[in-house]
CSV table of C-alpha atoms and ligand atoms in Angstrom, one decimal:
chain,number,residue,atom,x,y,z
A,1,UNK,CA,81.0,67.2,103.8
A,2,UNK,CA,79.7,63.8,102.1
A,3,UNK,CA,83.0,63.6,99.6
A,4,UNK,CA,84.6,60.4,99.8
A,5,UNK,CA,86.8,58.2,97.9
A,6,UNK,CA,86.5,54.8,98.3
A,7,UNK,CA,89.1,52.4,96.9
A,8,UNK,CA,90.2,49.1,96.4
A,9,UNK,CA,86.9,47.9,97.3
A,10,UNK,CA,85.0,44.7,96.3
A,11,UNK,CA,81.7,45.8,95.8
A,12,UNK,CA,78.8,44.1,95.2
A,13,UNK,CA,75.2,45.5,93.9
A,14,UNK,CA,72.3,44.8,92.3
A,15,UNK,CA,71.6,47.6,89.3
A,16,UNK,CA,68.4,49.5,88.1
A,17,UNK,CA,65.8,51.8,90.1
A,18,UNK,CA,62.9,49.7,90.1
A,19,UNK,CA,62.6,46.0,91.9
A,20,UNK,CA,64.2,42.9,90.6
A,21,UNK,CA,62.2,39.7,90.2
A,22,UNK,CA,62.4,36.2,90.2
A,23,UNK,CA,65.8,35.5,88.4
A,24,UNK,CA,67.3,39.0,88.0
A,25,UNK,CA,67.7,38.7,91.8
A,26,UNK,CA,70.7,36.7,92.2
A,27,UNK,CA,72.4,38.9,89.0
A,28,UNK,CA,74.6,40.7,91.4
A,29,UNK,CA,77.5,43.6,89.8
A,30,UNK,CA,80.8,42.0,91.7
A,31,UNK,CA,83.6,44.5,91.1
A,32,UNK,CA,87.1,43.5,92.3
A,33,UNK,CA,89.2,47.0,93.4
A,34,UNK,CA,86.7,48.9,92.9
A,35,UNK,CA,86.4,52.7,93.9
A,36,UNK,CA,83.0,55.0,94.4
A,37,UNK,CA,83.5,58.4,94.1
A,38,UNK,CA,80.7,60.6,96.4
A,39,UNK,CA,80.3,64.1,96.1
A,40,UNK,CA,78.0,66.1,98.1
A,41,UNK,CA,76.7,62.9,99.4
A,42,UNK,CA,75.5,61.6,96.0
A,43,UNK,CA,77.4,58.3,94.6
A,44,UNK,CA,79.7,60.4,91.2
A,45,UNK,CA,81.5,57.7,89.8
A,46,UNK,CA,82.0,53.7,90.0
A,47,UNK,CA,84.3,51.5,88.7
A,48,UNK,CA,87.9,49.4,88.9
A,49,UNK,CA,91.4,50.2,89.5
A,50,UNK,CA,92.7,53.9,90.6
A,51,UNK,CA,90.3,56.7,90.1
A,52,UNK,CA,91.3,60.6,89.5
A,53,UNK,CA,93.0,62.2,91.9
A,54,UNK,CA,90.1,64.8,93.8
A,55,UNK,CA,90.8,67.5,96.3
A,56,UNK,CA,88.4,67.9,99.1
A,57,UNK,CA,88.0,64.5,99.1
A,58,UNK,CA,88.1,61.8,102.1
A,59,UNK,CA,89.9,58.1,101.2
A,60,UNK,CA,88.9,55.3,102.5
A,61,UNK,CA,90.7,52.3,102.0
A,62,UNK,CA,88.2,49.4,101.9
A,63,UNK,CA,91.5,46.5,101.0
A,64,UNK,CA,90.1,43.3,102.1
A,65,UNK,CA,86.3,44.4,102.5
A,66,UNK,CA,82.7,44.2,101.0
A,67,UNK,CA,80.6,47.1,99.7
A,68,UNK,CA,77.3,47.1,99.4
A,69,UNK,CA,73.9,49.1,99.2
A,70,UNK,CA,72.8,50.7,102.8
A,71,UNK,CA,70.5,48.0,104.2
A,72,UNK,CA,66.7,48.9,103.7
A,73,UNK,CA,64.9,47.6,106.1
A,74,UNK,CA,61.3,48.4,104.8
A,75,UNK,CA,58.7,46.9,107.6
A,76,UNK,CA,59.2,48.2,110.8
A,77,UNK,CA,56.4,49.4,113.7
A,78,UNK,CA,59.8,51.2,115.7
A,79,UNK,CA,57.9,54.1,117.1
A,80,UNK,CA,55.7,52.1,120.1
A,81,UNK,CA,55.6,52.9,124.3
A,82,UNK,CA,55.8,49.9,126.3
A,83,UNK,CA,56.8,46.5,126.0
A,84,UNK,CA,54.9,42.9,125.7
A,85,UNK,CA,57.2,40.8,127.2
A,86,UNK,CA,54.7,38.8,129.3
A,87,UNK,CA,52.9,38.1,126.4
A,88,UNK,CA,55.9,36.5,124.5
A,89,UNK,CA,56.0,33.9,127.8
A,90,UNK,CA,52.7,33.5,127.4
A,91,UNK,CA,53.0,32.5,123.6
A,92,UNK,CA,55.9,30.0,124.9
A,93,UNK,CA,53.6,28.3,127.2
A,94,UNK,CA,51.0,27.7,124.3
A,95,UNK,CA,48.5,30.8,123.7
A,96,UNK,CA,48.3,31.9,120.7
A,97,UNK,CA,49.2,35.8,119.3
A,98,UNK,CA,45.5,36.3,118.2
A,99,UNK,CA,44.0,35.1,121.4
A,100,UNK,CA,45.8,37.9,123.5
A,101,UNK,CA,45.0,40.4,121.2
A,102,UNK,CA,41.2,39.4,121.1
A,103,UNK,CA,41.0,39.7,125.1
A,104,UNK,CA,42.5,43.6,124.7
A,105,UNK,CA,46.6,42.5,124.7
A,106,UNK,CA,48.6,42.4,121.9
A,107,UNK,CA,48.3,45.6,119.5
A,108,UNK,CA,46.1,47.3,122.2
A,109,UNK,CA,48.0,46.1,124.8
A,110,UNK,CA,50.9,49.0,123.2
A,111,UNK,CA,47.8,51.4,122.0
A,112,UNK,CA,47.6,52.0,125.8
A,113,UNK,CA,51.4,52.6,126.6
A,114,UNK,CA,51.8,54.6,123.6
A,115,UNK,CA,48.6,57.1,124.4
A,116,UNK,CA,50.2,57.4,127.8
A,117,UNK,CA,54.0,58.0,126.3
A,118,UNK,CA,55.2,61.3,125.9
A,119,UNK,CA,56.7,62.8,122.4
A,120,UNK,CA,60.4,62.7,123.7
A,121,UNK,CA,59.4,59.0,125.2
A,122,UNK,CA,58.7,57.5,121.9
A,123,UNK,CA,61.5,59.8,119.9
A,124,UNK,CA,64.3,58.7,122.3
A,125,UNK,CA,63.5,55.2,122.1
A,126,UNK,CA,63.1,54.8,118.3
A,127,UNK,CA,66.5,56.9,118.0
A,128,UNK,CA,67.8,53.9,120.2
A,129,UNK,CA,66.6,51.5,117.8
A,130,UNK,CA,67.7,53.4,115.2
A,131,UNK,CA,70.9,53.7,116.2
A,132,UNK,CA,71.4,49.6,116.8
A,133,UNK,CA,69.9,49.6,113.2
A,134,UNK,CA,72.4,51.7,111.8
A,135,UNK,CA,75.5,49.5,113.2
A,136,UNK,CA,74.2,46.3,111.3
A,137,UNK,CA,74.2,48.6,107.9
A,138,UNK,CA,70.7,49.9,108.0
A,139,UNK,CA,70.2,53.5,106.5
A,140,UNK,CA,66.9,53.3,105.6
A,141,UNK,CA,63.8,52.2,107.1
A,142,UNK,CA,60.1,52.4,107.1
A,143,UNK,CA,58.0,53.0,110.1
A,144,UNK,CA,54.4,52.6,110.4
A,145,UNK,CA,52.4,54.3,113.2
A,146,UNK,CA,49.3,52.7,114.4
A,147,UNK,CA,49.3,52.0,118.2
A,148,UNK,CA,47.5,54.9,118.8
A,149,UNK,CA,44.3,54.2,116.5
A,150,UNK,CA,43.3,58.1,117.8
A,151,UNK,CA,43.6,61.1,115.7
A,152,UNK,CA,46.3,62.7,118.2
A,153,UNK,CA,48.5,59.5,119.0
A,154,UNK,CA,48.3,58.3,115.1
A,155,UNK,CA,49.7,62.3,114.3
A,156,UNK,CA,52.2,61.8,117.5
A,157,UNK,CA,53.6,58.4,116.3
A,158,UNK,CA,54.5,60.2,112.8
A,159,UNK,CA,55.2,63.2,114.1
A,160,UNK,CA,58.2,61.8,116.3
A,161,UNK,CA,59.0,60.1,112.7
A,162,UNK,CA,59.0,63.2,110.9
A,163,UNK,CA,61.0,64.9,113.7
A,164,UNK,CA,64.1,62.6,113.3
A,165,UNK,CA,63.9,63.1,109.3
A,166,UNK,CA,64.6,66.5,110.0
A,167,UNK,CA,67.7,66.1,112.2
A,168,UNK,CA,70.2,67.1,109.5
A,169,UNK,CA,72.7,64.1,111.6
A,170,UNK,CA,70.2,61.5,111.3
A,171,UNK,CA,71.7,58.3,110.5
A,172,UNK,CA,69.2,56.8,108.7
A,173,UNK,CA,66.2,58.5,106.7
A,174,UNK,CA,62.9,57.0,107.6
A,175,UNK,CA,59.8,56.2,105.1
A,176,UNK,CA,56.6,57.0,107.0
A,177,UNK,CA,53.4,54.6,107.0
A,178,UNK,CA,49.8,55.4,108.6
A,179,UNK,CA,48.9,52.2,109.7
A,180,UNK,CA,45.4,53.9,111.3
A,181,UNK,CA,44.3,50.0,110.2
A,182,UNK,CA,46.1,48.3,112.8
A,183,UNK,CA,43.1,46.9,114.7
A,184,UNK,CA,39.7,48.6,115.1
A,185,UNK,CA,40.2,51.3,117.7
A,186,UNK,CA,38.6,50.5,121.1
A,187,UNK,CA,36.4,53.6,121.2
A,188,UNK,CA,34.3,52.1,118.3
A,189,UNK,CA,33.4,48.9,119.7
A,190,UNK,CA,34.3,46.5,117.2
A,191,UNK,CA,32.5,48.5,114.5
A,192,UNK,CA,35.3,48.5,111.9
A,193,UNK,CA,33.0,50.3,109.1
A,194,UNK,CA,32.4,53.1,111.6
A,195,UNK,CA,35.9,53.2,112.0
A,196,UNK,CA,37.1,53.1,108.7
A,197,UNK,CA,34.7,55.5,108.0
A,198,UNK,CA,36.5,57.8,110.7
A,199,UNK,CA,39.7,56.9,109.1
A,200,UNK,CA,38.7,58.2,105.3
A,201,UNK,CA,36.7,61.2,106.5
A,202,UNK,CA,39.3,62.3,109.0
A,203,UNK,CA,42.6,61.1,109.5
A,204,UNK,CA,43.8,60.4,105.6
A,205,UNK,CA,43.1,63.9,104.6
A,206,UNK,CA,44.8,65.4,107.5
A,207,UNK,CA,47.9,63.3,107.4
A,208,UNK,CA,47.9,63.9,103.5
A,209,UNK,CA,47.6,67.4,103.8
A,210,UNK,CA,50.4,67.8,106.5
A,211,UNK,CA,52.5,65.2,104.3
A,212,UNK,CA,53.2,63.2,107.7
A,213,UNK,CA,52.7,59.7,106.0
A,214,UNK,CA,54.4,58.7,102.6
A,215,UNK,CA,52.1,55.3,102.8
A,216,UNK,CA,49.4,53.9,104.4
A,217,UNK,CA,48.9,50.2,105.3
A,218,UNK,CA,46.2,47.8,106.8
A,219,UNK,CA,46.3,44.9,108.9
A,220,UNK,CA,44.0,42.3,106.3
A,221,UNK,CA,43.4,39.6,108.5
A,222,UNK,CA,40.4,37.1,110.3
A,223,UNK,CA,39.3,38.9,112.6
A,224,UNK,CA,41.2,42.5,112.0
A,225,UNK,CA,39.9,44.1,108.6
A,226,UNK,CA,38.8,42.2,105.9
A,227,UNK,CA,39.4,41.9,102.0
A,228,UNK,CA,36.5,44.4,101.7
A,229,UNK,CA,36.8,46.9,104.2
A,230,UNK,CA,41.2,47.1,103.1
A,231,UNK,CA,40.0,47.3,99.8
A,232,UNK,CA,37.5,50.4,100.6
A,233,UNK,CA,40.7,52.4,102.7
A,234,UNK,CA,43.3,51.4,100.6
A,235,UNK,CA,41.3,53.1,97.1
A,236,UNK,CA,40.1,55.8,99.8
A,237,UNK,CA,44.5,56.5,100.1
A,238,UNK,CA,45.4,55.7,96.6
A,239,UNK,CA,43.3,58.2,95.4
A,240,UNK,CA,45.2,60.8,98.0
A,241,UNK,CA,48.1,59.8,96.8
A,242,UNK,CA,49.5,57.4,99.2
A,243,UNK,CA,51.6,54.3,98.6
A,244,UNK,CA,49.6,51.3,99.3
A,245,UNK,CA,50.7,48.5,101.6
A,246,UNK,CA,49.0,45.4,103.7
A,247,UNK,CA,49.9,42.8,105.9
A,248,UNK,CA,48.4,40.3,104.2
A,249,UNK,CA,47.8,36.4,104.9
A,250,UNK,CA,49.8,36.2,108.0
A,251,UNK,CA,47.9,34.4,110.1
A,252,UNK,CA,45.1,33.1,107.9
A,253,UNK,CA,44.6,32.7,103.9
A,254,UNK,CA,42.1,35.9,103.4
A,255,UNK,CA,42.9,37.0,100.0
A,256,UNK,CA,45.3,39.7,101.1
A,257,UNK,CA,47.8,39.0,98.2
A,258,UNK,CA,44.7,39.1,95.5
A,259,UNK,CA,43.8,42.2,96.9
A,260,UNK,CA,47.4,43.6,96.7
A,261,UNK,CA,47.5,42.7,93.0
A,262,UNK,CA,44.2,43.9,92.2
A,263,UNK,CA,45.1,47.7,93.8
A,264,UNK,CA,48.8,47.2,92.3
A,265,UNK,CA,49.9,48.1,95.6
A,266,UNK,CA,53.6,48.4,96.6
A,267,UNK,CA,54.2,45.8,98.6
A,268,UNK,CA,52.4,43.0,100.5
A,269,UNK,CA,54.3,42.0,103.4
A,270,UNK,CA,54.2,39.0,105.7
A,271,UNK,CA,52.5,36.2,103.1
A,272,UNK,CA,52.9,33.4,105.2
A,273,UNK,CA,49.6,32.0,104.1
A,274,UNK,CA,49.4,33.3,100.7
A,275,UNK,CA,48.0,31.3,98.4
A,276,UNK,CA,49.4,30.0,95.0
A,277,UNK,CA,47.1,31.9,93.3
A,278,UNK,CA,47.5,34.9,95.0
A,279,UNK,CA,51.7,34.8,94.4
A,280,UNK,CA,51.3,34.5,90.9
A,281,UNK,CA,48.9,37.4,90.9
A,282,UNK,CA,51.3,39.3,93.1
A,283,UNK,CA,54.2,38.1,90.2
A,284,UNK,CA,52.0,39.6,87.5
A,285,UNK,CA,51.3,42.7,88.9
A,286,UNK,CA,54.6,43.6,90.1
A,287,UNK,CA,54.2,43.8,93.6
A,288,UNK,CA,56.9,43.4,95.9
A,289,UNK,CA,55.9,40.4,98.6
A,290,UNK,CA,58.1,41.6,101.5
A,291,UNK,CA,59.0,38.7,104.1
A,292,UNK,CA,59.7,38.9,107.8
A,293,UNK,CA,61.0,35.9,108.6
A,294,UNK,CA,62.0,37.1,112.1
A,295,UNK,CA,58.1,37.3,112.7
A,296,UNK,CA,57.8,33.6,111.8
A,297,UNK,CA,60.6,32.8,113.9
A,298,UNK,CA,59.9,34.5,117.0
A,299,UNK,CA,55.8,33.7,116.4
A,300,UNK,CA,57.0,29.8,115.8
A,301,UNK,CA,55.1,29.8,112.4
A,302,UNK,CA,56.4,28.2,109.2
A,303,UNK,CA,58.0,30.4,107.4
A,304,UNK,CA,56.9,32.3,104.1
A,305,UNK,CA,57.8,30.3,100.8
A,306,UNK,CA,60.5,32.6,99.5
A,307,UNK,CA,62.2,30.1,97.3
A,308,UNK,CA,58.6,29.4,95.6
A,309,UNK,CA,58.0,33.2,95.2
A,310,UNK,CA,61.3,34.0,93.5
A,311,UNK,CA,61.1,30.4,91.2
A,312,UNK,CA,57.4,31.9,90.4
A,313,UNK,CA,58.7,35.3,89.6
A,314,UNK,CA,57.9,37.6,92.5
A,315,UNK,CA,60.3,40.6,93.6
A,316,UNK,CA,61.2,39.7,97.2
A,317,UNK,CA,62.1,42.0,99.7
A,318,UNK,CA,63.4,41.6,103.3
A,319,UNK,CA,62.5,43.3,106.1
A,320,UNK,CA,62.8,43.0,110.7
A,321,UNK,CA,59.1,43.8,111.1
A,322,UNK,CA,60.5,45.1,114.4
A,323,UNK,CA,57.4,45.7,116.9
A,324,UNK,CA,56.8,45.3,120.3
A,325,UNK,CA,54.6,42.0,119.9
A,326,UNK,CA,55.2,39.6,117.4
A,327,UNK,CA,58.8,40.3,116.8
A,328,UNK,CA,60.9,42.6,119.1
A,329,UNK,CA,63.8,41.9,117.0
A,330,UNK,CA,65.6,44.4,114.4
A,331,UNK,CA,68.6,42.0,114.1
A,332,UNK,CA,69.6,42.2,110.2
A,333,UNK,CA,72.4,39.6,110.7
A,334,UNK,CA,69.4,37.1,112.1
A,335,UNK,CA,67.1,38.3,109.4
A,336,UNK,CA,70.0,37.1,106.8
A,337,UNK,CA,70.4,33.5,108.7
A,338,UNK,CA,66.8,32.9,108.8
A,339,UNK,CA,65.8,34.0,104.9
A,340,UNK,CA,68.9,31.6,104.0
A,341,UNK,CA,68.4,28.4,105.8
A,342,UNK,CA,64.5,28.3,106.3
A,343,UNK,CA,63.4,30.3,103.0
A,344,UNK,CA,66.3,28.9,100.9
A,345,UNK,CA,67.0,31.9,99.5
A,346,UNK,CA,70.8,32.2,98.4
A,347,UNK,CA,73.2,35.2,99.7
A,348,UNK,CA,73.1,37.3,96.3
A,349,UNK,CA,69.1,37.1,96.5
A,350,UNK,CA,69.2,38.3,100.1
A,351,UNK,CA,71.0,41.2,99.2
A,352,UNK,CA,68.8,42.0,96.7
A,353,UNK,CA,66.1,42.0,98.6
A,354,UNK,CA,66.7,44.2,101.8
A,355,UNK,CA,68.3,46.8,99.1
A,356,UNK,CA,67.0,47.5,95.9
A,357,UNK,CA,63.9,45.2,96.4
A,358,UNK,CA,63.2,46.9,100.0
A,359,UNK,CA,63.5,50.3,98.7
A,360,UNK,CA,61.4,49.2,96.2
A,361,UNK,CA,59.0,48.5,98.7
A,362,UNK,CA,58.9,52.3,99.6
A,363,UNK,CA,59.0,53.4,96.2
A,364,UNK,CA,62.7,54.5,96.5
A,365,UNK,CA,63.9,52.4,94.2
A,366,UNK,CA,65.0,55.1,91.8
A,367,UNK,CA,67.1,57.2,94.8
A,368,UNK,CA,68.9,54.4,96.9
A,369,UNK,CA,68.9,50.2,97.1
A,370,UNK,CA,72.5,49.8,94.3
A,371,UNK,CA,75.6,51.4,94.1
A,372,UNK,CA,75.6,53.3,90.8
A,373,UNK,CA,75.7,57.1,89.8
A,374,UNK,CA,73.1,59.5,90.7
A,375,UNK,CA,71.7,57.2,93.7
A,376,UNK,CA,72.3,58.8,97.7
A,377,UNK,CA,75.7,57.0,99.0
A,378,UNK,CA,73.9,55.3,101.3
A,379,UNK,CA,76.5,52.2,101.9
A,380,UNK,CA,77.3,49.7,104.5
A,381,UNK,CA,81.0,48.2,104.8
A,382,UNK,CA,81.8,44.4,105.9
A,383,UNK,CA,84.9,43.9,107.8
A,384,UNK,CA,85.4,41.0,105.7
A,385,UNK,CA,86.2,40.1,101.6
A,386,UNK,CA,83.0,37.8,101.4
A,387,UNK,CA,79.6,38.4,101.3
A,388,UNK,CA,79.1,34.7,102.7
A,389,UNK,CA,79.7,36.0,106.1
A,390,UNK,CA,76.1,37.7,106.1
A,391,UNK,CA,74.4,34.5,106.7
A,392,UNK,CA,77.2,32.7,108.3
A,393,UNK,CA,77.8,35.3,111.1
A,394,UNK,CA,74.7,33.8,112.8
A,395,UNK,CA,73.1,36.6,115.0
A,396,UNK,CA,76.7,38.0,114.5
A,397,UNK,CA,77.5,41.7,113.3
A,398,UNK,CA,79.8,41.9,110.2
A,399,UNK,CA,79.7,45.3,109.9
A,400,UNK,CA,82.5,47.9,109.7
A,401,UNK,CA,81.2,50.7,108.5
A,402,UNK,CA,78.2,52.6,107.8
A,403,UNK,CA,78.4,55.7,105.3
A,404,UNK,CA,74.8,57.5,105.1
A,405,UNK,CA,75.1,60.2,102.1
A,406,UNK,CA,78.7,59.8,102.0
A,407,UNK,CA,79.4,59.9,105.7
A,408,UNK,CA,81.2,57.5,107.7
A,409,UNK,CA,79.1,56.5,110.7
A,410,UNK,CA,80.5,53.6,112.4
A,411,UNK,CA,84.0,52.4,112.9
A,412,UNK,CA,83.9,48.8,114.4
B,1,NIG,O1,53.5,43.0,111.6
B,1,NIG,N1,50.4,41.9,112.5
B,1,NIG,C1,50.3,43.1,112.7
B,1,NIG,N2,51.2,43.9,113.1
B,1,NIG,C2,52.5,43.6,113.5
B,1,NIG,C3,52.5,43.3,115.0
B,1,NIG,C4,52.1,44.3,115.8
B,1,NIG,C5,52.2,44.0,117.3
B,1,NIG,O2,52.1,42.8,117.7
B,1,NIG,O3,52.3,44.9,118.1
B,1,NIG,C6,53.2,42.6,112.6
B,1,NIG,O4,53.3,41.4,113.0
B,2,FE,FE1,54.2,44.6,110.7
C-alpha cells in the first residue's frame, strides 16, 4: 500500500518547506522524464531518466503528462447546513452581502440550518464536496467551523472534521480552523466583548484541550469584530497554541493586514482592501496573504492586487473560500482562470501558491506543497504535457489523476 513508481513524468514543483515570496514564486523545478519513487506513502526518490528496478512497487506511466504538488486549498468554510441561494438573487438584483447579513441572513442565515443539521447531515455533505475537490487535484484543505457560534454546534462542525481525518480512506486530509469569530453569536445581542469573552474563557480551552482545531481565525471587519477585539482573541489563541488567521480587509480597509503583521500570524486571507501599508507590513513579517478570487468574482468586487503583492514581496497563496454565502464555489480550474487574467499572476506563480504557499498557510509547509524527498506523496496528474492548460481550461477539469500518500484516486 502507498508504493508507486512514477516514470517518464514532467514534473513541475516549487522546492523548500516554508512559503515562497515575491520572486522565488515563479522559480519552478521542471523535470523532463522524470520518475518519483513513493514508499509507504512518503515521496523516496526524485529525479530523471529510469529509476532502480523495486519490487512491491506500482508503475505508473505518466508519458505525455504533468506532475505536480496535491492542490492545497487552504480557505474553505465546507462544513455548513443549508444553502443561501435566494440571497445570491438578491445580491444580483442590487443588495449588498453586508446588508443581508445585518437583517439576520447571511452568516446567520447558515448558523440556523447548521444548529438544526444533524452530525451525519453535515459529514455527508462535506464528504460530497470533498470528493468534487479531490477530482480537480485537491488533497488538502482547511476548514473552518463557525456557523454555529454555540459551544455544541462550533464542537459539531469540527467534530464532523475530525471524523473524516480519521477515515483511514480519506481522500484528502483536512486542517481544522475555529472560526467561533464569525459574527457575534445572536444570543449575545450584539455585545461582541461579552462574546469574545465567552470565546476565551470557554470555547478556546476546550477545543485546545480536545485538539479539535489546529487554528483559529476571525472575521476583522466594519461591523463584525474589530482590530481590537481580533487582536484581544487572536493573542488569547496564540498563547494556546493555535495558528493565527483573519479575514482581513474584505469588505472595508480596517487594519486587518497591520494586525496580521503585528501578531505574525499565518495567513491573512481575502485582502481585497488592504492597504499599501499594510502589504508591505504583511511582506516583512512573512505572512502569507491568501486570495480568493472566486469570492470577488461571485461577490462582483474588484479583485485583490496579487500582481502588486508578489512585485512588493509577499508569499501569495490561493484558496476556493468555498461557503454557502459569498462563494459557493470550490472550482480549482475557475480559481486558476480568475488569479491569471484578473490578478495577473502568471501559471508558475499560481502553482506556487495553492501548493507550497497554501500549505504554508496551515503551517504544513515542511510535510506537503513540492515534490521532493521526505514530503507525503500527495500529487495531482494533468492529462496533458503543459501546465498552460490550468488557466486555459476555463471552468474545465484537467485532471487525470489524484494520488493522496501514494494512492491513485481518480482515473479520468
Ligand atoms: O470568507 N466573510 C466571512 N466569511 C466567509 C463567508 C461566509 C458566509 O457568507 O457564509 C468568507 O467570505
Ligand atoms: Fe472565508
Amino acid at each position: 500500500m502507498g508504493n508507486l513508481l512514477i516514470i517518464n513524468a514532467r514534473i513541475i514543483t516549487p522546492q523548500g518547506s516554508t512559503a515562497r515570496c515575491g520572486e522565488e514564486m515563479k522559480q519552478l523545478l521542471d523535470l523532463l522524464n522524470g520518475y518519483i519513487e513513493i514508499t509507504d506513502g512518503i515521496i523516496t526518490a526524485v529525479g530523471t531518466g529510469k529509476p532502480a528496478k523495486k519490487k512491491g512497487y506500482e508503475l505508473l506511466d505518466a508519458q505525455g503528462k504533468v506532475v505536480l504538488p496535491g492542490f492545497v486549498d487552504s480557505h474553505t468554510h465546507l462544513v455548513f447546513g443549508g444553502y443561501r441561494p435566494d440571497e445570491f438573487v438578491w445580491r444580483m438584483n442590487g443588495d449588498s452581502y453586508m446588508n443581508i447579513m445585518a437583517r439576520g441572513g447571511g452568516i446567520y442565515n447558515t448558523v440556523r440550518a447548521t444548529r438544526e443539521a444533524t452530525f451525519d447531515e453535515l459529514k455527508i455533505k462535506a464528504e460530497w464536496y470533498i470528493d468534487a475537490m479531490s477530482r480537480m487535484g485537491v488533497t488538502t484543505v482547511e476548514g473552518k467551523s463557525g456557523y454555529g457560534l454555540d459551544q455544541d454546534t462550533e464542537l459539531k462542525q469540527l467534530e464532523v472534521m475530525q471524523a473524516i481525518n480519521q477515515d483511514p480512506l480519506r481522500k484528502v486530509d483536512i486542517a481544522t480552523t475555529y472560526l467561533g469569530a464569525h459574527a457575534v453569536a445572536s444570543e449575545y445581542g450584539g455585545n461582541a466583548k461579552d462574546y469574545i469573552d465567552f470565546m476565551i474563557a470557554k470555547m478556546l480551552p476546550l477545543i485546545a484541550e480536545r485538539g479539535l482545531a489546529e487554528n483559529c481565525d476571525v472575521f476583522c471587519e466594519k461591523g463584525v469584530f474589530s482590530v481590537v477585539e481580533s487582536r484581544r482573541l487572536l493573542e488569547a489563541a496564540r498563547e494556546l497554541g493555535f495558528g493565527i488567521k483573519l479575514h482581513a480587509d474584505e469588505i472595508v480597509t480596517l487594519g486587518g493586514a497591520e494586525l496580521a503583521a503585528e501578531l505574525k500570524a499565518r495567513s491573512a486571507d481575502h485582502l481585497l482592501h488592504a492597504s499599501d501599508a499594510g502589504i508591505e507590513a504583511m511582506a516583512k513579517a512573512g505572512v502569507v496573504a491568501t486570495l480568493l478570487p472566486l469570492t470577488a468574482f461571485t461577490l462582483r468586487e474588484p479583485y485583490a492586487r496579487g500582481r502588486y503583492m508578489i512585485d512588493k514581496g509577499c508569499a501569495v497563496a490561493l484558496a476556493t473560500d468555498l461557503n454557502p454565502g459569498s462563494c459557493c464555489s470550490g472550482s480549482i480550474p475557475l480559481l486558476f482562470a480568475t488569479a491569471c487574467l484578473y490578478m495577473h499572476m502568471s501559471v508558475e506563480e499560481a502553482i506556487t501558491a495553492i501548493t507550497l504557499n497554501g500549505a504554508a498557510a496551515i503551517g504544513k509547509a515542511d510535510k506537503i506543497g513540492s515534490i521532493e524527498v521526505g514530503k507525503q506523496a500527495d500529487l495531482v496528474v494533468l492529462d496533458t504535457d503543459t501546465p498552460n492548460v490550468l488557466p486555459y481550461y476555463t471552468g474545465m477539469n484537467s485532471v487525470w489523476h489524484t494520488i493522496k500518500r501514494g494512492k491513485v484516486l481518480h482515473q479520468a
